[in-house]
Amino acid sequence: MCEHEIERKVALITSGNSDTEQSFVHTDHLDRDLETSYQTRERALNAAIVQANISESFEEHLGIFDAFYADDLEVSSETQEEVIRGKARVRALLCNFLIPLHIMAEIGGLQVSIRQIAMPGDAAGETHSEWTLDLVGVSGRTCTLSWRALRKWNGSRVVYEHHYEHQQSGGPLTMADLSFDATKPADCALEE
């Protein structure tokens, strides 16, 4: 999916309220408007992630990342000691996750679904959500990963994301759970 299509999707989800638009508001509405703005962007980000189809493209997910995350992004996790700093470093890690997942879904028959539930937050500019990723192999075996995410926003961009309360049910899927059988003929017709 090209960058223009991703921007169009984001505009549809946010009702055209992008970070490049300028608006003038009275100062007494500023706090309420900022709160509404990052909550709107949070909903748009989560909807875009849930609606993106990893079996069709990993690039759409990278476009979503590029559209919503700040260059000075910091990402942490309760399972990692190191805080990852910088959009380029986080993007590289995201690629290392998304590309194999895309290949397993597109070629190996892995079914991938993701769900998100918003959770109440305590501080302005902060959002919380609960995520569930279901992976179902062609064998019928499943692996479900769940975690919670805390995001801090600066204007229309995520500047900090922390993942916590990681859980996994079902064991890891193996090659036997995918359909990479090279002895089967490819499902394409030759034109003469």
mmCIF file with all atom_site columns, C-alpha atoms in Angstrom:
data_model
loop_
_atom_site.group_PDB
_atom_site.id
_atom_site.type_symbol
_atom_site.label_atom_id
_atom_site.label_alt_id
_atom_site.label_comp_id
_atom_site.label_asym_id
_atom_site.label_entity_id
_atom_site.label_seq_id
_atom_site.pdbx_PDB_ins_code
_atom_site.Cartn_x
_atom_site.Cartn_y
_atom_site.Cartn_z
_atom_site.occupancy
_atom_site.B_iso_or_equiv
_atom_site.pdbx_formal_charge
_atom_site.auth_seq_id
_atom_site.auth_comp_id
_atom_site.auth_asym_id
_atom_site.auth_atom_id
_atom_site.pdbx_PDB_model_num
ATOM 1   C CA . MET A 1 1   ? 0.000   0.000   0.000   1.00 0.00 ? 1   MET A CA 1
ATOM 2   C CA . CYS A 1 2   ? 1.495   3.354   -0.988  1.00 0.00 ? 2   CYS A CA 1
ATOM 3   C CA . GLU A 1 3   ? 1.968   6.287   1.363   1.00 0.00 ? 3   GLU A CA 1
ATOM 4   C CA . HIS A 1 4   ? -0.881  8.230   -0.294  1.00 0.00 ? 4   HIS A CA 1
ATOM 5   C CA . GLU A 1 5   ? -3.355  5.400   0.385   1.00 0.00 ? 5   GLU A CA 1
ATOM 6   C CA . ILE A 1 6   ? -2.251  5.189   4.032   1.00 0.00 ? 6   ILE A CA 1
ATOM 7   C CA . GLU A 1 7   ? -2.657  8.944   4.471   1.00 0.00 ? 7   GLU A CA 1
ATOM 8   C CA . ARG A 1 8   ? -6.150  8.688   2.930   1.00 0.00 ? 8   ARG A CA 1
ATOM 9   C CA . LYS A 1 9   ? -7.085  5.913   5.378   1.00 0.00 ? 9   LYS A CA 1
ATOM 10  C CA . VAL A 1 10  ? -5.783  7.962   8.315   1.00 0.00 ? 10  VAL A CA 1
ATOM 11  C CA . ALA A 1 11  ? -7.769  10.979  7.094   1.00 0.00 ? 11  ALA A CA 1
ATOM 12  C CA . LEU A 1 12  ? -10.927 8.878   6.846   1.00 0.00 ? 12  LEU A CA 1
ATOM 13  C CA . ILE A 1 13  ? -10.461 7.481   10.350  1.00 0.00 ? 13  ILE A CA 1
ATOM 14  C CA . THR A 1 14  ? -9.666  10.887  11.868  1.00 0.00 ? 14  THR A CA 1
ATOM 15  C CA . SER A 1 15  ? -12.333 12.709  9.826   1.00 0.00 ? 15  SER A CA 1
ATOM 16  C CA . GLY A 1 16  ? -9.598  14.642  8.051   1.00 0.00 ? 16  GLY A CA 1
ATOM 17  C CA . ASN A 1 17  ? -8.084  16.021  11.264  1.00 0.00 ? 17  ASN A CA 1
ATOM 18  C CA . SER A 1 18  ? -4.405  15.460  10.543  1.00 0.00 ? 18  SER A CA 1
ATOM 19  C CA . ASP A 1 19  ? -1.429  16.874  12.362  1.00 0.00 ? 19  ASP A CA 1
ATOM 20  C CA . THR A 1 20  ? -0.706  19.218  9.447   1.00 0.00 ? 20  THR A CA 1
ATOM 21  C CA . GLU A 1 21  ? -3.966  21.097  9.765   1.00 0.00 ? 21  GLU A CA 1
ATOM 22  C CA . GLN A 1 22  ? -3.987  24.289  11.806  1.00 0.00 ? 22  GLN A CA 1
ATOM 23  C CA . SER A 1 23  ? -6.942  25.473  13.807  1.00 0.00 ? 23  SER A CA 1
ATOM 24  C CA . PHE A 1 24  ? -7.543  28.370  16.153  1.00 0.00 ? 24  PHE A CA 1
ATOM 25  C CA . VAL A 1 25  ? -9.232  27.751  19.490  1.00 0.00 ? 25  VAL A CA 1
ATOM 26  C CA . HIS A 1 26  ? -9.912  29.836  22.561  1.00 0.00 ? 26  HIS A CA 1
ATOM 27  C CA . THR A 1 27  ? -7.436  29.194  25.367  1.00 0.00 ? 27  THR A CA 1
ATOM 28  C CA . ASP A 1 28  ? -10.178 27.966  27.724  1.00 0.00 ? 28  ASP A CA 1
ATOM 29  C CA . HIS A 1 29  ? -10.872 25.134  25.250  1.00 0.00 ? 29  HIS A CA 1
ATOM 30  C CA . LEU A 1 30  ? -7.208  24.337  24.627  1.00 0.00 ? 30  LEU A CA 1
ATOM 31  C CA . ASP A 1 31  ? -6.826  21.604  27.269  1.00 0.00 ? 31  ASP A CA 1
ATOM 32  C CA . ARG A 1 32  ? -10.094 19.948  26.270  1.00 0.00 ? 32  ARG A CA 1
ATOM 33  C CA . ASP A 1 33  ? -9.168  20.182  22.578  1.00 0.00 ? 33  ASP A CA 1
ATOM 34  C CA . LEU A 1 34  ? -5.686  18.699  23.192  1.00 0.00 ? 34  LEU A CA 1
ATOM 35  C CA . GLU A 1 35  ? -7.245  15.855  25.190  1.00 0.00 ? 35  GLU A CA 1
ATOM 36  C CA . THR A 1 36  ? -9.772  15.224  22.423  1.00 0.00 ? 36  THR A CA 1
ATOM 37  C CA . SER A 1 37  ? -7.060  15.471  19.750  1.00 0.00 ? 37  SER A CA 1
ATOM 38  C CA . TYR A 1 38  ? -4.754  12.798  21.171  1.00 0.00 ? 38  TYR A CA 1
ATOM 39  C CA . GLN A 1 39  ? -7.714  10.560  22.042  1.00 0.00 ? 39  GLN A CA 1
ATOM 40  C CA . THR A 1 40  ? -8.949  10.883  18.453  1.00 0.00 ? 40  THR A CA 1
ATOM 41  C CA . ARG A 1 41  ? -5.478  10.065  17.148  1.00 0.00 ? 41  ARG A CA 1
ATOM 42  C CA . GLU A 1 42  ? -5.249  7.100   19.563  1.00 0.00 ? 42  GLU A CA 1
ATOM 43  C CA . ARG A 1 43  ? -8.537  5.699   18.259  1.00 0.00 ? 43  ARG A CA 1
ATOM 44  C CA . ALA A 1 44  ? -7.395  6.269   14.679  1.00 0.00 ? 44  ALA A CA 1
ATOM 45  C CA . LEU A 1 45  ? -4.048  4.560   15.322  1.00 0.00 ? 45  LEU A CA 1
ATOM 46  C CA . ASN A 1 46  ? -5.668  1.547   16.965  1.00 0.00 ? 46  ASN A CA 1
ATOM 47  C CA . ALA A 1 47  ? -8.321  1.254   14.249  1.00 0.00 ? 47  ALA A CA 1
ATOM 48  C CA . ALA A 1 48  ? -5.657  1.411   11.536  1.00 0.00 ? 48  ALA A CA 1
ATOM 49  C CA . ILE A 1 49  ? -3.632  -1.355  13.222  1.00 0.00 ? 49  ILE A CA 1
ATOM 50  C CA . VAL A 1 50  ? -6.682  -3.590  13.647  1.00 0.00 ? 50  VAL A CA 1
ATOM 51  C CA . GLN A 1 51  ? -7.888  -3.003  10.066  1.00 0.00 ? 51  GLN A CA 1
ATOM 52  C CA . ALA A 1 52  ? -4.506  -3.579  8.389   1.00 0.00 ? 52  ALA A CA 1
ATOM 53  C CA . ASN A 1 53  ? -4.197  -7.064  6.874   1.00 0.00 ? 53  ASN A CA 1
ATOM 54  C CA . ILE A 1 54  ? -0.750  -8.559  7.460   1.00 0.00 ? 54  ILE A CA 1
ATOM 55  C CA . SER A 1 55  ? -1.360  -11.342 4.931   1.00 0.00 ? 55  SER A CA 1
ATOM 56  C CA . GLU A 1 56  ? -1.664  -8.717  2.185   1.00 0.00 ? 56  GLU A CA 1
ATOM 57  C CA . SER A 1 57  ? 1.143   -6.368  3.156   1.00 0.00 ? 57  SER A CA 1
ATOM 58  C CA . PHE A 1 58  ? 3.567   -5.524  5.931   1.00 0.00 ? 58  PHE A CA 1
ATOM 59  C CA . GLU A 1 59  ? 4.155   -2.111  4.316   1.00 0.00 ? 59  GLU A CA 1
ATOM 60  C CA . GLU A 1 60  ? 0.745   -0.866  5.452   1.00 0.00 ? 60  GLU A CA 1
ATOM 61  C CA . HIS A 1 61  ? 1.766   -1.419  9.066   1.00 0.00 ? 61  HIS A CA 1
ATOM 62  C CA . LEU A 1 62  ? 5.017   0.471   8.477   1.00 0.00 ? 62  LEU A CA 1
ATOM 63  C CA . GLY A 1 63  ? 3.029   3.321   6.919   1.00 0.00 ? 63  GLY A CA 1
ATOM 64  C CA . ILE A 1 64  ? 0.816   3.454   9.995   1.00 0.00 ? 64  ILE A CA 1
ATOM 65  C CA . PHE A 1 65  ? 3.924   3.549   12.186  1.00 0.00 ? 65  PHE A CA 1
ATOM 66  C CA . ASP A 1 66  ? 5.417   6.377   10.105  1.00 0.00 ? 66  ASP A CA 1
ATOM 67  C CA . ALA A 1 67  ? 2.167   8.382   10.234  1.00 0.00 ? 67  ALA A CA 1
ATOM 68  C CA . PHE A 1 68  ? 1.620   8.207   14.005  1.00 0.00 ? 68  PHE A CA 1
ATOM 69  C CA . TYR A 1 69  ? 5.000   7.956   15.735  1.00 0.00 ? 69  TYR A CA 1
ATOM 70  C CA . ALA A 1 70  ? 7.478   10.768  16.455  1.00 0.00 ? 70  ALA A CA 1
ATOM 71  C CA . ASP A 1 71  ? 11.110  10.750  15.328  1.00 0.00 ? 71  ASP A CA 1
ATOM 72  C CA . ASP A 1 72  ? 12.273  10.950  18.963  1.00 0.00 ? 72  ASP A CA 1
ATOM 73  C CA . LEU A 1 73  ? 10.155  7.946   19.972  1.00 0.00 ? 73  LEU A CA 1
ATOM 74  C CA . GLU A 1 74  ? 11.101  5.804   22.980  1.00 0.00 ? 74  GLU A CA 1
ATOM 75  C CA . VAL A 1 75  ? 9.778   2.252   23.391  1.00 0.00 ? 75  VAL A CA 1
ATOM 76  C CA . SER A 1 76  ? 10.170  0.068   26.468  1.00 0.00 ? 76  SER A CA 1
ATOM 77  C CA . SER A 1 77  ? 8.889   -3.237  27.751  1.00 0.00 ? 77  SER A CA 1
ATOM 78  C CA . GLU A 1 78  ? 8.800   -4.962  31.111  1.00 0.00 ? 78  GLU A CA 1
ATOM 79  C CA . THR A 1 79  ? 10.566  -7.917  29.446  1.00 0.00 ? 79  THR A CA 1
ATOM 80  C CA . GLN A 1 80  ? 13.508  -5.856  28.111  1.00 0.00 ? 80  GLN A CA 1
ATOM 81  C CA . GLU A 1 81  ? 16.004  -3.845  30.142  1.00 0.00 ? 81  GLU A CA 1
ATOM 82  C CA . GLU A 1 82  ? 16.931  -1.480  27.328  1.00 0.00 ? 82  GLU A CA 1
ATOM 83  C CA . VAL A 1 83  ? 14.747  1.410   26.218  1.00 0.00 ? 83  VAL A CA 1
ATOM 84  C CA . ILE A 1 84  ? 14.745  1.624   22.411  1.00 0.00 ? 84  ILE A CA 1
ATOM 85  C CA . ARG A 1 85  ? 15.278  5.224   21.327  1.00 0.00 ? 85  ARG A CA 1
ATOM 86  C CA . GLY A 1 86  ? 14.639  6.699   17.909  1.00 0.00 ? 86  GLY A CA 1
ATOM 87  C CA . LYS A 1 87  ? 12.098  5.988   15.218  1.00 0.00 ? 87  LYS A CA 1
ATOM 88  C CA . ALA A 1 88  ? 14.651  4.301   12.925  1.00 0.00 ? 88  ALA A CA 1
ATOM 89  C CA . ARG A 1 89  ? 15.657  1.740   15.587  1.00 0.00 ? 89  ARG A CA 1
ATOM 90  C CA . VAL A 1 90  ? 12.045  0.954   16.486  1.00 0.00 ? 90  VAL A CA 1
ATOM 91  C CA . ARG A 1 91  ? 11.126  0.696   12.783  1.00 0.00 ? 91  ARG A CA 1
ATOM 92  C CA . ALA A 1 92  ? 13.933  -1.832  12.232  1.00 0.00 ? 92  ALA A CA 1
ATOM 93  C CA . LEU A 1 93  ? 12.640  -3.975  15.119  1.00 0.00 ? 93  LEU A CA 1
ATOM 94  C CA . LEU A 1 94  ? 9.109   -3.692  13.768  1.00 0.00 ? 94  LEU A CA 1
ATOM 95  C CA . CYS A 1 95  ? 10.330  -4.904  10.347  1.00 0.00 ? 95  CYS A CA 1
ATOM 96  C CA . ASN A 1 96  ? 12.008  -7.901  12.006  1.00 0.00 ? 96  ASN A CA 1
ATOM 97  C CA . PHE A 1 97  ? 8.597   -8.862  13.422  1.00 0.00 ? 97  PHE A CA 1
ATOM 98  C CA . LEU A 1 98  ? 6.287   -7.908  10.551  1.00 0.00 ? 98  LEU A CA 1
ATOM 99  C CA . ILE A 1 99  ? 8.146   -9.388  7.568   1.00 0.00 ? 99  ILE A CA 1
ATOM 100 C CA . PRO A 1 100 ? 8.274   -13.000 8.863   1.00 0.00 ? 100 PRO A CA 1
ATOM 101 C CA . LEU A 1 101 ? 4.670   -12.693 10.093  1.00 0.00 ? 101 LEU A CA 1
ATOM 102 C CA . HIS A 1 102 ? 3.613   -11.486 6.636   1.00 0.00 ? 102 HIS A CA 1
ATOM 103 C CA . ILE A 1 103 ? 5.423   -14.374 4.920   1.00 0.00 ? 103 ILE A CA 1
ATOM 104 C CA . MET A 1 104 ? 3.880   -16.944 7.274   1.00 0.00 ? 104 MET A CA 1
ATOM 105 C CA . ALA A 1 105 ? 0.426   -15.459 6.649   1.00 0.00 ? 105 ALA A CA 1
ATOM 106 C CA . GLU A 1 106 ? 0.699   -14.934 2.891   1.00 0.00 ? 106 GLU A CA 1
ATOM 107 C CA . ILE A 1 107 ? 2.576   -18.098 1.943   1.00 0.00 ? 107 ILE A CA 1
ATOM 108 C CA . GLY A 1 108 ? 2.307   -20.393 4.958   1.00 0.00 ? 108 GLY A CA 1
ATOM 109 C CA . GLY A 1 109 ? -1.432  -20.064 5.531   1.00 0.00 ? 109 GLY A CA 1
ATOM 110 C CA . LEU A 1 110 ? -1.142  -18.597 9.041   1.00 0.00 ? 110 LEU A CA 1
ATOM 111 C CA . GLN A 1 111 ? -4.327  -16.837 10.129  1.00 0.00 ? 111 GLN A CA 1
ATOM 112 C CA . VAL A 1 112 ? -3.589  -13.665 12.034  1.00 0.00 ? 112 VAL A CA 1
ATOM 113 C CA . SER A 1 113 ? -6.085  -11.517 13.901  1.00 0.00 ? 113 SER A CA 1
ATOM 114 C CA . ILE A 1 114 ? -5.575  -8.697  16.349  1.00 0.00 ? 114 ILE A CA 1
ATOM 115 C CA . ARG A 1 115 ? -8.003  -7.104  18.789  1.00 0.00 ? 115 ARG A CA 1
ATOM 116 C CA . GLN A 1 116 ? -7.727  -4.037  20.964  1.00 0.00 ? 116 GLN A CA 1
ATOM 117 C CA . ILE A 1 117 ? -9.664  -2.722  23.955  1.00 0.00 ? 117 ILE A CA 1
ATOM 118 C CA . ALA A 1 118 ? -9.208  0.842   25.240  1.00 0.00 ? 118 ALA A CA 1
ATOM 119 C CA . MET A 1 119 ? -8.561  1.216   28.956  1.00 0.00 ? 119 MET A CA 1
ATOM 120 C CA . PRO A 1 120 ? -9.005  4.298   31.142  1.00 0.00 ? 120 PRO A CA 1
ATOM 121 C CA . GLY A 1 121 ? -5.877  6.366   31.704  1.00 0.00 ? 121 GLY A CA 1
ATOM 122 C CA . ASP A 1 122 ? -4.733  8.463   34.634  1.00 0.00 ? 122 ASP A CA 1
ATOM 123 C CA . ALA A 1 123 ? -2.868  11.352  33.052  1.00 0.00 ? 123 ALA A CA 1
ATOM 124 C CA . ALA A 1 124 ? -3.467  13.795  30.232  1.00 0.00 ? 124 ALA A CA 1
ATOM 125 C CA . GLY A 1 125 ? -1.618  12.906  27.055  1.00 0.00 ? 125 GLY A CA 1
ATOM 126 C CA . GLU A 1 126 ? -1.498  9.237   28.073  1.00 0.00 ? 126 GLU A CA 1
ATOM 127 C CA . THR A 1 127 ? -3.512  6.321   26.739  1.00 0.00 ? 127 THR A CA 1
ATOM 128 C CA . HIS A 1 128 ? -3.775  2.674   27.744  1.00 0.00 ? 128 HIS A CA 1
ATOM 129 C CA . SER A 1 129 ? -4.980  -0.288  25.712  1.00 0.00 ? 129 SER A CA 1
ATOM 130 C CA . GLU A 1 130 ? -5.132  -4.052  25.891  1.00 0.00 ? 130 GLU A CA 1
ATOM 131 C CA . TRP A 1 131 ? -4.068  -6.074  22.836  1.00 0.00 ? 131 TRP A CA 1
ATOM 132 C CA . THR A 1 132 ? -4.634  -9.688  21.788  1.00 0.00 ? 132 THR A CA 1
ATOM 133 C CA . LEU A 1 133 ? -2.897  -11.307 18.817  1.00 0.00 ? 133 LEU A CA 1
ATOM 134 C CA . ASP A 1 134 ? -4.269  -14.683 17.681  1.00 0.00 ? 134 ASP A CA 1
ATOM 135 C CA . LEU A 1 135 ? -2.138  -16.886 15.434  1.00 0.00 ? 135 LEU A CA 1
ATOM 136 C CA . VAL A 1 136 ? -3.808  -19.993 13.972  1.00 0.00 ? 136 VAL A CA 1
ATOM 137 C CA . GLY A 1 137 ? -1.787  -22.454 11.905  1.00 0.00 ? 137 GLY A CA 1
ATOM 138 C CA . VAL A 1 138 ? -3.147  -24.607 9.079   1.00 0.00 ? 138 VAL A CA 1
ATOM 139 C CA . SER A 1 139 ? -2.860  -27.502 11.550  1.00 0.00 ? 139 SER A CA 1
ATOM 140 C CA . GLY A 1 140 ? -5.452  -25.796 13.775  1.00 0.00 ? 140 GLY A CA 1
ATOM 141 C CA . ARG A 1 141 ? -2.930  -25.133 16.563  1.00 0.00 ? 141 ARG A CA 1
ATOM 142 C CA . THR A 1 142 ? -3.142  -21.674 18.055  1.00 0.00 ? 142 THR A CA 1
ATOM 143 C CA . CYS A 1 143 ? -0.903  -19.295 19.895  1.00 0.00 ? 143 CYS A CA 1
ATOM 144 C CA . THR A 1 144 ? -2.418  -16.242 21.555  1.00 0.00 ? 144 THR A CA 1
ATOM 145 C CA . LEU A 1 145 ? -0.296  -13.340 22.727  1.00 0.00 ? 145 LEU A CA 1
ATOM 146 C CA . SER A 1 146 ? -1.688  -10.552 24.859  1.00 0.00 ? 146 SER A CA 1
ATOM 147 C CA . TRP A 1 147 ? -0.203  -7.433  26.375  1.00 0.00 ? 147 TRP A CA 1
ATOM 148 C CA . ARG A 1 148 ? -1.077  -3.945  27.492  1.00 0.00 ? 148 ARG A CA 1
ATOM 149 C CA . ALA A 1 149 ? 0.335   -0.751  26.071  1.00 0.00 ? 149 ALA A CA 1
ATOM 150 C CA . LEU A 1 150 ? 0.800   2.685   27.558  1.00 0.00 ? 150 LEU A CA 1
ATOM 151 C CA . ARG A 1 151 ? 1.311   5.483   25.042  1.00 0.00 ? 151 ARG A CA 1
ATOM 152 C CA . LYS A 1 152 ? 2.318   9.069   25.687  1.00 0.00 ? 152 LYS A CA 1
ATOM 153 C CA . TRP A 1 153 ? 1.405   11.602  23.054  1.00 0.00 ? 153 TRP A CA 1
ATOM 154 C CA . ASN A 1 154 ? 2.945   14.940  22.188  1.00 0.00 ? 154 ASN A CA 1
ATOM 155 C CA . GLY A 1 155 ? 0.420   16.642  19.952  1.00 0.00 ? 155 GLY A CA 1
ATOM 156 C CA . SER A 1 156 ? -0.486  14.216  17.185  1.00 0.00 ? 156 SER A CA 1
ATOM 157 C CA . ARG A 1 157 ? 2.501   11.873  17.588  1.00 0.00 ? 157 ARG A CA 1
ATOM 158 C CA . VAL A 1 158 ? 3.312   9.030   19.952  1.00 0.00 ? 158 VAL A CA 1
ATOM 159 C CA . VAL A 1 159 ? 6.567   9.878   21.760  1.00 0.00 ? 159 VAL A CA 1
ATOM 160 C CA . TYR A 1 160 ? 6.647   6.961   24.218  1.00 0.00 ? 160 TYR A CA 1
ATOM 161 C CA . GLU A 1 161 ? 5.180   3.452   24.256  1.00 0.00 ? 161 GLU A CA 1
ATOM 162 C CA . HIS A 1 162 ? 5.562   0.880   27.036  1.00 0.00 ? 162 HIS A CA 1
ATOM 163 C CA . HIS A 1 163 ? 4.404   -2.748  26.753  1.00 0.00 ? 163 HIS A CA 1
ATOM 164 C CA . TYR A 1 164 ? 3.580   -4.672  29.927  1.00 0.00 ? 164 TYR A CA 1
ATOM 165 C CA . GLU A 1 165 ? 1.639   -7.665  31.313  1.00 0.00 ? 165 GLU A CA 1
ATOM 166 C CA . HIS A 1 166 ? 2.727   -9.954  28.463  1.00 0.00 ? 166 HIS A CA 1
ATOM 167 C CA . GLN A 1 167 ? 0.962   -13.324 28.359  1.00 0.00 ? 167 GLN A CA 1
ATOM 168 C CA . GLN A 1 168 ? 1.032   -16.269 25.969  1.00 0.00 ? 168 GLN A CA 1
ATOM 169 C CA . SER A 1 169 ? -1.381  -19.168 25.717  1.00 0.00 ? 169 SER A CA 1
ATOM 170 C CA . GLY A 1 170 ? -0.618  -22.081 23.456  1.00 0.00 ? 170 GLY A CA 1
ATOM 171 C CA . GLY A 1 171 ? 2.857   -23.056 22.490  1.00 0.00 ? 171 GLY A CA 1
ATOM 172 C CA . PRO A 1 172 ? 4.862   -21.547 19.684  1.00 0.00 ? 172 PRO A CA 1
ATOM 173 C CA . LEU A 1 173 ? 3.794   -22.651 16.220  1.00 0.00 ? 173 LEU A CA 1
ATOM 174 C CA . THR A 1 174 ? 6.237   -24.761 14.214  1.00 0.00 ? 174 THR A CA 1
ATOM 175 C CA . MET A 1 175 ? 6.825   -25.456 10.526  1.00 0.00 ? 175 MET A CA 1
ATOM 176 C CA . ALA A 1 176 ? 4.360   -28.347 10.865  1.00 0.00 ? 176 ALA A CA 1
ATOM 177 C CA . ASP A 1 177 ? 1.657   -25.758 11.632  1.00 0.00 ? 177 ASP A CA 1
ATOM 178 C CA . LEU A 1 178 ? 2.279   -23.909 8.371   1.00 0.00 ? 178 LEU A CA 1
ATOM 179 C CA . SER A 1 179 ? 1.860   -24.864 4.733   1.00 0.00 ? 179 SER A CA 1
ATOM 180 C CA . PHE A 1 180 ? 5.283   -24.426 3.126   1.00 0.00 ? 180 PHE A CA 1
ATOM 181 C CA . ASP A 1 181 ? 5.153   -27.705 1.229   1.00 0.00 ? 181 ASP A CA 1
ATOM 182 C CA . ALA A 1 182 ? 7.346   -27.187 -1.848  1.00 0.00 ? 182 ALA A CA 1
ATOM 183 C CA . THR A 1 183 ? 6.222   -30.510 -3.337  1.00 0.00 ? 183 THR A CA 1
ATOM 184 C CA . LYS A 1 184 ? 2.718   -29.183 -3.941  1.00 0.00 ? 184 LYS A CA 1
ATOM 185 C CA . PRO A 1 185 ? 2.272   -27.342 -7.259  1.00 0.00 ? 185 PRO A CA 1
ATOM 186 C CA . ALA A 1 186 ? 1.804   -23.610 -7.085  1.00 0.00 ? 186 ALA A CA 1
ATOM 187 C CA . ASP A 1 187 ? -1.764  -22.402 -7.453  1.00 0.00 ? 187 ASP A CA 1
ATOM 188 C CA . CYS A 1 188 ? -1.326  -20.389 -10.655 1.00 0.00 ? 188 CYS A CA 1
ATOM 189 C CA . ALA A 1 189 ? -2.321  -21.037 -14.217 1.00 0.00 ? 189 ALA A CA 1
ATOM 190 C CA . LEU A 1 190 ? 0.146   -20.815 -17.074 1.00 0.00 ? 190 LEU A CA 1
ATOM 191 C CA . GLU A 1 191 ? -1.025  -18.855 -20.064 1.00 0.00 ? 191 GLU A CA 1
ATOM 192 C CA . GLU A 1 192 ? -0.205  -20.227 -23.494 1.00 0.00 ? 192 GLU A CA 1
#
